[in-house]
Short mmCIF file of C-alpha atoms in Angstrom, two decimals:
data_model
loop_
_atom_site.label_atom_id
_atom_site.label_comp_id
_atom_site.label_asym_id
_atom_site.label_seq_id
_atom_site.Cartn_x
_atom_site.Cartn_y
_atom_site.Cartn_z
CA UNK R 9 30.99 -38.80 -46.92
CA UNK R 10 27.62 -39.16 -45.28
CA UNK R 11 29.27 -38.76 -41.89
CA UNK R 12 30.88 -35.48 -43.05
CA UNK R 13 27.49 -34.21 -44.26
CA UNK R 14 25.84 -35.09 -40.97
CA UNK R 15 28.66 -33.40 -39.05
CA UNK R 16 28.36 -30.26 -41.17
CA UNK R 17 24.58 -30.17 -40.64
CA UNK R 18 25.06 -30.51 -36.89
CA UNK R 19 27.57 -27.66 -36.83
CA UNK R 20 25.13 -25.48 -38.73
CA UNK R 21 22.34 -26.25 -36.27
CA UNK R 22 24.59 -25.53 -33.28
CA UNK R 23 25.71 -22.26 -34.84
CA UNK R 24 22.11 -21.27 -35.56
CA UNK R 25 21.05 -22.10 -32.01
CA UNK R 26 24.03 -20.21 -30.61
CA UNK R 27 23.16 -17.19 -32.74
CA UNK R 28 19.55 -17.40 -31.53
CA UNK R 29 20.60 -17.44 -27.89
CA UNK R 30 23.01 -14.58 -28.57
CA UNK R 31 20.18 -12.48 -30.05
CA UNK R 32 17.84 -13.27 -27.12
CA UNK R 33 20.52 -12.07 -24.72
CA UNK R 34 20.66 -8.59 -26.27
CA UNK R 35 17.85 -7.19 -24.05
CA UNK R 36 19.67 -8.54 -21.01
CA UNK R 37 22.79 -6.67 -22.05
CA UNK R 38 20.75 -3.47 -22.32
CA UNK R 39 19.36 -4.03 -18.82
CA UNK R 40 22.82 -4.57 -17.33
CA UNK R 41 24.13 -1.52 -19.18
CA UNK R 42 21.32 0.61 -17.71
CA UNK R 43 22.01 -0.56 -14.16
CA UNK R 44 25.74 0.03 -14.62
CA UNK R 45 25.10 3.57 -15.83
CA UNK R 46 22.96 4.30 -12.76
CA UNK R 47 25.55 2.87 -10.35
CA UNK R 48 28.32 4.98 -11.96
CA UNK R 49 26.07 8.06 -11.66
CA UNK R 50 26.64 8.96 -15.29
CA UNK R 51 25.81 12.67 -15.65
CA UNK R 52 25.44 12.26 -19.42
CA UNK R 53 22.74 9.68 -18.86
CA UNK R 54 20.13 9.89 -21.65
CA UNK R 55 17.19 8.07 -20.16
CA UNK R 56 15.04 8.02 -23.29
CA UNK R 57 17.84 6.45 -25.37
CA UNK R 58 18.27 3.62 -22.85
CA UNK R 59 14.52 3.04 -22.67
CA UNK R 60 14.13 3.04 -26.44
CA UNK R 61 17.10 0.70 -26.87
CA UNK R 62 15.67 -1.82 -24.40
CA UNK R 63 12.21 -1.63 -26.00
CA UNK R 64 13.62 -2.14 -29.52
CA UNK R 65 15.69 -5.15 -28.44
CA UNK R 66 12.68 -6.78 -26.77
CA UNK R 67 10.45 -6.17 -29.78
CA UNK R 68 12.97 -7.65 -32.23
CA UNK R 69 14.60 -10.46 -30.27
CA UNK R 70 13.85 -14.07 -31.17
CA UNK R 71 13.11 -16.77 -28.63
CA UNK R 72 11.56 -20.19 -28.52
CA UNK R 73 8.12 -20.63 -27.01
CA UNK R 74 5.45 -18.03 -26.44
CA UNK R 75 7.22 -15.84 -23.86
CA UNK R 76 10.61 -14.66 -22.66
CA UNK R 77 11.56 -13.54 -19.15
CA UNK R 78 14.77 -11.65 -18.30
CA UNK R 79 15.71 -9.98 -15.05
CA UNK R 80 18.49 -8.17 -13.26
CA UNK R 81 18.58 -6.76 -9.77
CA UNK R 82 16.31 -3.76 -10.45
CA UNK R 83 14.84 -4.40 -13.92
CA UNK R 84 12.54 -7.21 -15.06
CA UNK R 85 11.55 -7.65 -18.72
CA UNK R 86 8.95 -9.91 -20.32
CA UNK R 87 8.02 -10.51 -23.95
CA UNK R 88 4.98 -12.38 -25.31
CA UNK R 89 4.09 -13.56 -28.80
CA UNK R 90 0.36 -12.94 -29.32
CA UNK R 91 -2.08 -13.66 -32.13
CA UNK R 92 -5.56 -12.46 -33.01
CA UNK R 93 -7.13 -15.12 -30.80
CA UNK R 94 -5.83 -13.31 -27.72
CA UNK R 95 -8.35 -13.67 -24.88
CA UNK R 96 -6.61 -11.63 -22.20
CA UNK R 97 -3.57 -11.88 -19.94
CA UNK R 98 -2.88 -11.32 -16.24
CA UNK R 99 0.65 -10.92 -14.92
CA UNK R 100 1.60 -10.81 -11.26
CA UNK R 101 4.82 -10.43 -9.34
CA UNK R 102 6.41 -9.36 -6.07
CA UNK R 103 8.17 -6.06 -5.53
CA UNK R 104 11.54 -6.55 -3.82
CA UNK R 105 12.18 -4.92 -0.46
CA UNK R 106 13.05 -1.25 -0.72
CA UNK R 107 16.69 -0.52 -1.53
CA UNK R 108 16.30 3.18 -2.27
CA UNK R 109 14.39 6.08 -0.64
CA UNK R 110 10.66 5.99 -1.28
CA UNK R 111 7.44 4.78 0.25
CA UNK R 112 9.42 1.88 1.69
CA UNK R 113 8.59 -1.78 1.90
CA UNK R 114 7.77 -4.55 -0.50
CA UNK R 115 4.47 -5.62 -2.01
CA UNK R 116 2.76 -7.34 -4.91
CA UNK R 117 1.70 -6.01 -8.28
CA UNK R 118 -0.49 -7.26 -11.13
CA UNK R 119 -1.31 -6.15 -14.67
CA UNK R 120 -4.44 -7.34 -16.46
CA UNK R 121 -4.62 -6.90 -20.24
CA UNK R 122 -8.11 -7.22 -21.82
CA UNK R 123 -8.90 -9.10 -25.02
CA UNK R 124 -9.64 -5.74 -26.65
CA UNK R 125 -5.89 -5.07 -26.70
CA UNK R 126 -5.32 -6.82 -30.06
CA UNK R 127 -8.57 -6.01 -31.88
CA UNK R 128 -7.47 -2.82 -33.62
CA UNK R 129 -4.03 -4.15 -34.73
CA UNK R 130 -5.68 -7.32 -36.04
CA UNK R 131 -7.82 -5.22 -38.38
CA UNK R 132 -4.58 -4.30 -40.15
CA UNK R 133 -4.07 -7.99 -41.08
CA UNK R 134 -1.30 -8.39 -38.46
CA UNK R 135 -1.27 -12.05 -37.45
CA UNK R 136 1.66 -11.98 -35.02
CA UNK R 137 2.01 -9.36 -32.30
CA UNK R 138 4.67 -8.80 -29.65
CA UNK R 139 3.67 -7.56 -26.19
CA UNK R 140 6.55 -6.41 -23.97
CA UNK R 141 6.45 -5.50 -20.25
CA UNK R 142 9.28 -3.76 -18.42
CA UNK R 143 9.33 -3.36 -14.64
CA UNK R 144 11.67 -0.81 -13.05
CA UNK R 145 12.28 -0.97 -9.29
CA UNK R 146 13.98 2.43 -9.20
CA UNK R 147 13.11 5.87 -10.61
CA UNK R 148 16.41 7.06 -12.12
CA UNK R 149 15.19 6.90 -15.73
CA UNK R 150 11.94 8.75 -14.93
CA UNK R 151 13.04 11.98 -13.27
CA UNK R 152 10.47 14.78 -13.30
CA UNK R 153 9.70 18.10 -11.65
CA UNK R 154 7.24 16.37 -9.33
CA UNK R 155 8.91 15.67 -5.97
CA UNK R 156 6.24 13.27 -4.74
CA UNK R 157 7.42 9.74 -4.03
CA UNK R 158 6.48 6.64 -6.01
CA UNK R 159 4.84 3.73 -4.23
CA UNK R 160 7.48 1.02 -3.72
CA UNK R 161 9.67 2.90 -6.28
CA UNK R 162 7.87 0.70 -8.82
CA UNK R 163 7.25 1.57 -12.48
CA UNK R 164 5.34 -0.89 -14.68
CA UNK R 165 5.55 -0.43 -18.45
CA UNK R 166 3.84 -2.19 -21.37
CA UNK R 167 3.93 -1.82 -25.16
CA UNK R 168 2.25 -3.73 -28.00
CA UNK R 169 4.52 -3.89 -31.08
CA UNK R 170 4.91 -0.39 -32.50
CA UNK R 171 1.24 0.40 -31.99
CA UNK R 172 -0.09 3.30 -29.93
CA UNK R 173 -2.80 1.60 -27.90
CA UNK R 174 -5.26 4.11 -26.45
CA UNK R 175 -8.97 4.78 -25.78
CA UNK R 176 -9.70 1.22 -24.62
CA UNK R 177 -13.28 0.67 -23.48
CA UNK R 178 -12.15 -2.22 -21.26
CA UNK R 179 -9.31 -0.60 -19.30
CA UNK R 180 -6.00 -2.13 -18.33
CA UNK R 181 -6.02 -2.88 -14.58
CA UNK R 182 -2.74 -2.32 -12.71
CA UNK R 183 -2.79 -3.17 -8.99
CA UNK R 184 -0.16 -2.09 -6.49
CA UNK R 185 -0.07 -3.61 -3.02
CA UNK R 186 1.90 -2.36 -0.03
CA UNK R 187 2.86 -4.18 3.16
CA UNK R 188 1.23 -1.44 5.29
CA UNK R 189 -1.93 0.62 5.17
CA UNK R 190 -1.87 3.64 2.84
CA UNK R 191 -4.78 5.47 4.48
CA UNK R 192 -2.56 8.41 5.51
CA UNK R 193 -1.45 9.03 1.93
CA UNK R 194 -3.04 10.50 -1.15
CA UNK R 195 -2.39 8.04 -3.99
CA UNK R 196 -2.68 9.06 -7.65
CA UNK R 197 -2.30 6.70 -10.61
CA UNK R 198 -0.11 8.29 -13.30
CA UNK R 199 1.57 7.43 -16.60
CA UNK R 200 4.75 8.74 -18.21
CA UNK R 201 3.86 11.47 -20.73
CA UNK R 202 6.71 12.27 -23.07
CA UNK R 203 7.73 15.57 -24.65
CA UNK R 204 5.97 17.86 -22.17
CA UNK R 205 8.70 19.03 -19.80
CA UNK R 206 11.57 21.30 -20.86
CA UNK R 207 13.96 19.87 -18.28
CA UNK R 208 13.16 16.16 -18.57
CA UNK R 209 12.06 13.78 -21.31
CA UNK R 210 8.62 13.43 -19.77
CA UNK R 211 6.35 14.07 -16.78
CA UNK R 212 3.95 12.00 -14.68
CA UNK R 213 0.36 12.65 -15.74
CA UNK R 214 -2.95 11.22 -14.41
CA UNK R 215 -4.71 11.54 -17.80
CA UNK R 216 -6.60 8.46 -18.87
CA UNK R 217 -6.17 6.69 -15.50
CA UNK R 218 -8.66 6.26 -12.68
CA UNK R 219 -7.49 5.61 -9.11
CA UNK R 220 -9.38 3.19 -6.85
CA UNK R 221 -8.73 1.78 -3.36
CA UNK R 222 -10.29 -1.70 -3.01
CA UNK R 223 -8.28 -2.28 0.19
CA UNK R 224 -6.40 0.03 2.60
CA UNK R 225 -3.09 -1.41 1.35
CA UNK R 226 -4.03 -1.62 -2.37
CA UNK R 227 -4.12 0.94 -5.17
CA UNK R 228 -5.94 -0.06 -8.38
CA UNK R 229 -5.15 1.91 -11.55
CA UNK R 230 -7.60 1.55 -14.44
CA UNK R 231 -6.03 3.07 -17.56
CA UNK R 232 -7.29 3.23 -21.13
CA UNK R 233 -3.87 3.11 -22.82
CA UNK R 234 -0.43 1.49 -22.68
CA UNK R 235 2.56 3.30 -21.23
CA UNK R 236 4.74 3.29 -18.11
CA UNK R 237 2.58 3.43 -14.98
CA UNK R 238 3.27 4.28 -11.35
CA UNK R 239 1.50 5.58 -8.22
CA UNK R 240 2.42 9.01 -6.88
CA UNK R 241 2.22 9.19 -3.08
CA UNK R 242 1.75 12.31 -0.99
CA UNK R 243 1.03 12.44 2.71
CA UNK R 244 -2.47 13.74 3.38
CA UNK R 245 -2.26 17.55 3.62
CA UNK R 246 -3.79 17.63 7.10
CA UNK R 247 -1.26 15.15 8.45
CA UNK R 248 1.68 16.87 6.72
CA UNK R 249 0.84 20.32 8.06
CA UNK R 250 0.09 19.16 11.60
CA UNK R 251 2.96 16.72 12.02
CA UNK R 252 5.55 19.32 13.01
CA UNK R 253 3.49 21.09 15.73
CA UNK R 254 2.26 17.74 17.04
CA UNK R 255 5.87 16.56 17.32
CA UNK R 256 6.80 19.64 19.38
CA UNK R 257 3.76 19.17 21.60
CA UNK R 258 4.70 15.53 22.18
CA UNK R 259 8.30 16.38 23.09
CA UNK R 260 7.34 19.20 25.47
CA UNK R 261 4.45 17.25 27.01
CA UNK R 262 6.49 14.09 27.55
CA UNK R 263 9.34 16.11 29.07
CA UNK R 264 6.94 17.77 31.54
CA UNK R 265 5.35 14.42 32.36
CA UNK R 266 8.75 12.85 32.95
CA UNK R 267 9.64 15.47 35.55
CA UNK R 268 6.15 15.30 37.09
CA UNK R 269 6.23 11.49 37.36
CA UNK R 270 9.64 11.62 39.01
CA UNK R 271 8.40 14.21 41.54
CA UNK R 272 5.32 12.10 42.24
CA UNK R 273 7.42 9.05 43.05
CA UNK R 274 9.73 11.10 45.27
CA UNK R 275 6.77 12.65 47.13
CA UNK R 276 5.26 9.20 47.63
CA UNK R 277 8.41 7.79 49.20
CA UNK R 278 8.78 10.92 51.33
CA UNK R 279 5.17 10.63 52.62
CA UNK R 280 5.05 6.85 53.00
CA UNK R 281 4.11 7.23 56.67
CA UNK R 282 0.60 8.12 55.45
CA UNK R 283 -0.93 4.72 54.94
CA UNK R 284 -2.96 4.55 51.73
CA UNK R 285 -3.83 1.04 50.49
CA UNK R 286 -4.27 2.16 46.86
CA UNK R 287 -1.16 4.36 46.70
CA UNK R 288 1.09 1.50 45.44
CA UNK R 289 -1.22 1.03 42.46
CA UNK R 290 -1.04 4.73 41.60
CA UNK R 291 2.74 4.71 41.91
CA UNK R 292 3.12 1.71 39.62
CA UNK R 293 1.02 3.50 37.01
CA UNK R 294 3.19 6.57 37.42
CA UNK R 295 6.37 4.47 37.13
CA UNK R 296 5.15 2.90 33.89
CA UNK R 297 4.38 6.38 32.51
CA UNK R 298 7.86 7.55 33.51
CA UNK R 299 9.43 4.63 31.64
CA UNK R 300 7.17 5.24 28.63
CA UNK R 301 8.04 8.93 28.37
CA UNK R 302 11.77 8.33 28.74
CA UNK R 303 11.78 5.62 26.07
CA UNK R 304 9.69 7.80 23.73
CA UNK R 305 12.05 10.77 24.08
CA UNK R 306 15.12 8.59 23.41
CA UNK R 307 13.54 6.72 20.49
CA UNK R 308 14.31 9.21 17.64
CA UNK R 309 17.90 9.63 18.87
CA UNK R 310 18.68 5.90 18.73
CA UNK R 311 16.95 5.34 15.37
CA UNK R 312 19.76 7.05 13.42
CA UNK R 313 21.99 4.89 11.16
CA UNK R 314 25.06 5.64 13.30
CA UNK R 315 23.55 3.84 16.31
CA UNK R 316 23.93 0.02 16.38
CA UNK R 317 20.76 -1.77 15.34
CA UNK R 318 20.53 -3.98 18.51
CA UNK R 319 20.45 -0.87 20.69
CA UNK R 320 17.50 0.54 18.77
CA UNK R 321 15.73 -2.83 18.88
CA UNK R 322 16.20 -3.00 22.66
CA UNK R 323 14.77 0.50 23.10
CA UNK R 324 11.82 -0.34 20.82
CA UNK R 325 11.08 -3.43 22.93
CA UNK R 326 11.32 -1.31 26.10
CA UNK R 327 8.99 1.31 24.62
CA UNK R 328 6.44 -1.35 23.65
CA UNK R 329 6.69 -2.99 27.07
CA UNK R 330 6.20 0.37 28.83
CA UNK R 331 3.13 1.13 26.72
CA UNK R 332 1.60 -2.26 27.48
CA UNK R 333 2.38 -1.73 31.18
CA UNK R 334 0.59 1.63 31.13
CA UNK R 335 -2.48 0.02 29.60
CA UNK R 336 -2.30 -2.83 32.13
CA UNK R 337 -2.03 -0.54 35.15
CA UNK R 338 -4.86 1.65 33.87
CA UNK R 339 -7.02 -1.48 33.62
CA UNK R 340 -5.93 -2.44 37.15
CA UNK R 341 -6.96 1.03 38.38
CA UNK R 342 -10.42 0.41 36.91
CA UNK R 343 -10.64 -3.05 38.45
CA UNK R 344 -9.53 -1.74 41.87
CA UNK R 345 -12.06 1.09 41.68
CA UNK R 346 -14.79 -1.46 41.02
CA UNK R 347 -13.74 -3.42 44.11
CA UNK R 348 -13.75 -0.32 46.30
CA UNK R 349 -17.19 0.90 45.23
CA UNK R 350 -18.93 -2.31 44.22
CA UNK R 351 -17.74 -4.76 46.87
CA UNK R 352 -17.67 -2.92 50.15
CA UNK R 353 -17.16 -6.11 52.14
CA UNK R 354 -14.88 -9.10 51.71
CA UNK R 355 -12.38 -7.41 49.38
CA UNK R 356 -9.27 -8.55 51.24
CA UNK R 357 -6.89 -10.42 48.97
CA UNK R 358 -3.68 -11.88 50.27
CA UNK R 359 -0.61 -10.21 48.75
CA UNK R 360 -2.91 -8.12 46.61
CA UNK R 361 -0.33 -5.59 45.36
CA UNK R 362 2.19 -8.33 44.55
CA UNK R 363 -0.35 -10.15 42.41
CA UNK R 364 -1.29 -6.92 40.67
CA UNK R 365 2.40 -6.30 39.90
CA UNK R 366 2.60 -9.76 38.34
CA UNK R 367 -0.20 -8.71 36.00
CA UNK R 368 0.79 -5.07 35.41
CA UNK R 369 4.47 -5.78 34.74
CA UNK R 370 4.64 -9.53 34.16
CA UNK R 371 2.22 -9.83 31.22
CA UNK R 372 3.84 -7.01 29.15
CA UNK R 373 7.35 -8.36 29.78
CA UNK R 374 6.24 -11.87 28.82
CA UNK R 375 4.60 -10.67 25.59
CA UNK R 376 7.64 -8.66 24.54
CA UNK R 377 10.08 -11.48 25.31
CA UNK R 378 7.86 -13.93 23.45
CA UNK R 379 7.90 -11.68 20.36
CA UNK R 380 11.68 -11.37 20.55
CA UNK R 381 12.02 -15.13 20.82
CA UNK R 382 9.91 -15.95 17.76
CA UNK R 383 10.94 -12.98 15.58
CA UNK R 384 13.74 -10.70 16.74
CA UNK R 385 13.28 -8.33 13.77
CA UNK R 386 9.84 -7.27 15.04
CA UNK R 387 11.55 -4.31 16.79
CA UNK R 388 13.88 -1.80 15.21
CA UNK R 389 14.04 1.55 13.40
CA UNK R 390 10.75 2.47 11.75
CA UNK R 391 10.81 5.07 8.96
CA UNK R 392 8.02 7.62 8.70
CA UNK R 393 7.97 9.49 5.37
CA UNK R 394 6.07 12.77 5.08
CA UNK R 395 5.91 15.73 2.70
CA UNK R 396 5.53 19.42 3.37
CA UNK R 397 2.29 21.31 3.00
CA UNK R 398 2.96 22.17 -0.64
CA UNK R 399 3.98 18.63 -1.53
CA UNK R 400 7.23 19.96 -3.02
CA UNK R 401 9.56 17.86 -0.90
CA UNK R 402 9.77 15.02 1.55
CA UNK R 403 11.66 13.97 4.66
CA UNK R 404 12.15 10.78 6.57
CA UNK R 405 11.71 10.60 10.34
CA UNK R 406 12.75 7.48 12.19
CA UNK R 407 11.98 6.08 15.61
CA UNK R 408 12.60 2.80 17.38
CA UNK R 409 9.27 1.02 17.38
CA UNK R 410 7.31 -2.09 16.35
CA UNK R 411 7.98 -2.91 12.68
CA UNK R 412 5.40 -5.66 12.18
CA UNK R 413 1.93 -4.41 11.19
CA UNK R 414 0.15 -7.45 12.68
CA UNK R 415 1.88 -7.05 16.05
CA UNK R 416 1.04 -3.34 16.00
CA UNK R 417 -2.61 -4.07 15.26
CA UNK R 418 -3.00 -6.77 17.93
CA UNK R 419 -0.62 -5.75 20.74
CA UNK R 420 -0.90 -1.98 20.43
CA UNK R 421 -4.28 -1.04 18.98
CA UNK R 422 -6.10 -4.15 20.19
CA UNK R 423 -4.56 -4.16 23.68
CA UNK R 424 -5.11 -0.42 24.13
CA UNK R 425 -8.64 -0.60 22.69
CA UNK R 426 -9.72 -3.28 25.16
CA UNK R 427 -8.26 -1.28 28.05
CA UNK R 428 -10.02 1.94 27.01
CA UNK R 429 -13.30 0.13 26.45
CA UNK R 430 -13.13 -1.53 29.89
CA UNK R 431 -12.16 1.65 31.75
CA UNK R 432 -14.79 3.68 29.93
CA UNK R 433 -17.40 1.22 31.18
CA UNK R 434 -16.00 1.49 34.72
CA UNK R 435 -16.07 5.30 34.52
CA UNK R 436 -19.72 5.34 33.46
CA UNK R 437 -20.61 2.91 36.23
CA UNK R 438 -18.71 4.97 38.85
CA UNK R 439 -20.50 8.16 37.79
CA UNK R 440 -23.82 6.36 38.16
CA UNK R 441 -22.87 5.20 41.67
CA UNK R 442 -21.75 8.70 42.65
CA UNK R 443 -25.01 10.12 41.34
CA UNK R 444 -26.98 7.73 43.55
CA UNK R 445 -24.85 8.62 46.59
CA UNK R 446 -25.35 12.31 45.89
CA UNK R 447 -29.13 11.85 45.67
CA UNK R 448 -29.11 10.26 49.13
CA UNK R 449 -27.09 13.10 50.61
CA UNK R 450 -29.00 16.17 49.39
CA UNK R 451 -29.31 17.68 52.81
CA UNK R 452 -25.56 17.72 53.22
CA UNK R 453 -25.12 19.03 49.68
CA UNK R 454 -27.17 22.15 50.58
CA UNK R 455 -24.76 22.97 53.38
CA UNK R 456 -21.69 22.45 51.15
CA UNK R 457 -21.77 24.99 48.35
CA UNK R 458 -18.57 23.65 46.80
CA UNK R 459 -19.95 20.15 46.21
CA UNK R 460 -20.51 20.59 42.43
CA UNK R 461 -16.90 21.66 42.00
CA UNK R 462 -15.78 18.68 44.04
CA UNK R 463 -17.84 16.42 41.76
CA UNK R 464 -16.25 17.96 38.67
CA UNK R 465 -12.81 17.45 40.18
CA UNK R 466 -13.67 13.85 40.99
CA UNK R 467 -14.80 13.15 37.42
CA UNK R 468 -11.68 14.74 35.93
CA UNK R 469 -9.45 12.87 38.35
CA UNK R 470 -11.08 9.52 37.52
CA UNK R 471 -10.80 10.28 33.79
CA UNK R 472 -7.06 10.84 34.15
CA UNK R 473 -6.61 7.90 36.50
CA UNK R 474 -8.37 5.45 34.18
CA UNK R 475 -6.65 6.82 31.06
CA UNK R 476 -9.87 7.07 29.04
CA UNK R 477 -8.31 9.90 27.00
CA UNK R 478 -6.30 7.26 25.14
CA UNK R 479 -9.57 6.30 23.48
CA UNK R 480 -9.31 9.47 21.36
CA UNK R 481 -6.85 7.54 19.19
CA UNK R 482 -9.73 5.50 17.78
CA UNK R 483 -11.57 8.53 16.35
CA UNK R 484 -9.06 9.59 13.66
CA UNK R 485 -11.51 9.86 10.79
CA UNK R 486 -13.52 12.46 8.91
CA UNK R 487 -14.09 15.85 10.48
CA UNK R 488 -12.82 14.62 13.85
CA UNK R 489 -9.28 14.17 12.54
CA UNK R 490 -7.68 17.53 13.32
CA UNK R 491 -9.14 18.26 16.80
CA UNK R 492 -8.75 14.59 17.75
CA UNK R 493 -5.04 14.64 16.91
CA UNK R 494 -4.37 17.71 19.05
CA UNK R 495 -6.49 16.51 21.97
CA UNK R 496 -4.94 13.04 21.86
CA UNK R 497 -1.40 14.46 21.77
CA UNK R 498 -1.94 17.06 24.50
CA UNK R 499 -3.84 14.86 26.96
CA UNK R 500 -1.69 11.76 26.64
CA UNK R 501 1.70 13.45 26.49
CA UNK R 502 0.73 15.30 29.71
CA UNK R 503 -0.80 12.20 31.33
CA UNK R 504 1.98 11.99 33.91
CA UNK R 505 1.62 15.70 34.74
CA UNK R 506 -2.15 15.37 35.25
CA UNK R 507 -1.57 12.41 37.57
CA UNK R 508 0.91 14.55 39.48
CA UNK R 509 -1.74 17.26 39.97
CA UNK R 510 -4.28 14.66 41.04
CA UNK R 511 -1.79 13.19 43.53
CA UNK R 512 -1.07 16.67 44.96
CA UNK R 513 -4.81 17.31 45.27
CA UNK R 514 -5.36 14.05 47.17
CA UNK R 515 -2.30 14.66 49.33
CA UNK R 516 -3.47 18.18 50.29
CA UNK R 517 -6.97 16.86 51.03
CA UNK R 518 -5.57 14.15 53.27
CA UNK R 519 -3.41 16.72 55.07
CA UNK R 520 -6.42 19.02 55.56
CA UNK R 521 -8.53 16.13 56.77
CA UNK R 522 -5.85 15.12 59.28
CA UNK R 523 -5.60 18.69 60.56
CA UNK R 524 -9.39 18.94 60.89
CA UNK R 525 -9.50 15.70 62.87
CA UNK R 526 -6.69 16.97 65.11
CA UNK R 527 -8.53 20.26 65.73
CA UNK R 528 -11.75 18.38 66.54
CA UNK R 529 -9.90 16.14 68.95
CA UNK R 530 -8.21 19.14 70.62
CA UNK R 531 -11.46 21.09 70.98
CA UNK R 532 -13.25 18.08 72.45
CA UNK R 533 -10.46 17.56 74.96
CA UNK R 534 -10.55 21.25 75.94
CA UNK R 535 -14.30 21.30 76.58
CA UNK R 536 -13.91 18.34 78.84
#
């Protein structure tokens, strides 16, 4: 008899535990139902009913311990049992990699709840409180008239029992991190305000939230109430309006430079009988520019989804290698110019051009192959999201390029910055040397009225040869932004064309000099 009683008690306990687990699984069923409705593209989808159903189930479910965590692919839910001794709570998590269109990429997020959160409810003699947090990694249940994108497609929601928490003196801090810098975007912290729109069940509103940027890749929202929070992202108006004309300028300029570089190489091989010891260096620079322009023009075409990913990765690696080669050969031009003007004697180096080729081409190829060996995904299609000037829509533009922000910072910005800094120093030094030579030759300058124009041409030619115009890329801030962008795009997309003009100028000067020497020789022979 005692055994039957014990067995009956055990069955009752098992049934009670089973019922408890069944109740705690109700929010999970709501989450799965919501994801299923989105996948089926249910046109009769009532977002507010789904949201309210999930909130009610989380507020009324029972679970052992002080917290409950449930998650599906795109929805995470948390519930906490609080009391009046609540001293604060900080939650953190990681946003999954982007699966849907938005300001792509993953990142981290945190929510900090102050101790003030429970003070007002506790005055109503409520001893037990339930705090629920719901994270949505898609925006289907929060459609609004605003077409701006949400950072990481992330929406963080919080609710304390059935209380309307607002006007907090110690705000709730919600931090959003992104895996890339957000300096080109205008970020606005917003919350979901219900019952305002006629077409939707709510709108995104910035009321009661303050936006801060502690880091270039972080957005901090400080809000005085509980709700569903997100970060609206819009491309900076200046960048959005200028992007289209700058793209056209780049395409036209690179096309002209491609043809000009090809003509320069053909003219060099046709006139190889004219011995010029520095001509091979100029031609290698022109060849690297030709490769860079061709890869840049092909990049958007091969970044489309229909093109195999390895092909785009290969083109991105080629584009990066060509850019590094351009920087290398521009630095070599500066180094060679220093040897010609600074060391007049004893500058013979055995197999000089071959060693320079090992540096100008070998180092970039080695760096690119090394990156491919340690992380093949460093190259591939890179999405660039931008909005129009009114912020009423957005488009995605893709190109085959470096996808890793660290590699871009070190082996694009860092490599190019060192080259520009070195060549700028060489240019200043060369101008000082030319000024000293001009001061020593004032008598001859008086007889040559065109000398100032020749000096201007020399300075412009050296500026193009050393590629110092690439340094404009490091002045994209403040009031310099708009003119800097146009100057940088025009000068550097036409870099190959300017080198072509400089080569034609030198070639015509050498031809004129040869003719003058021949006339002098002929006249001397006649007088004899």
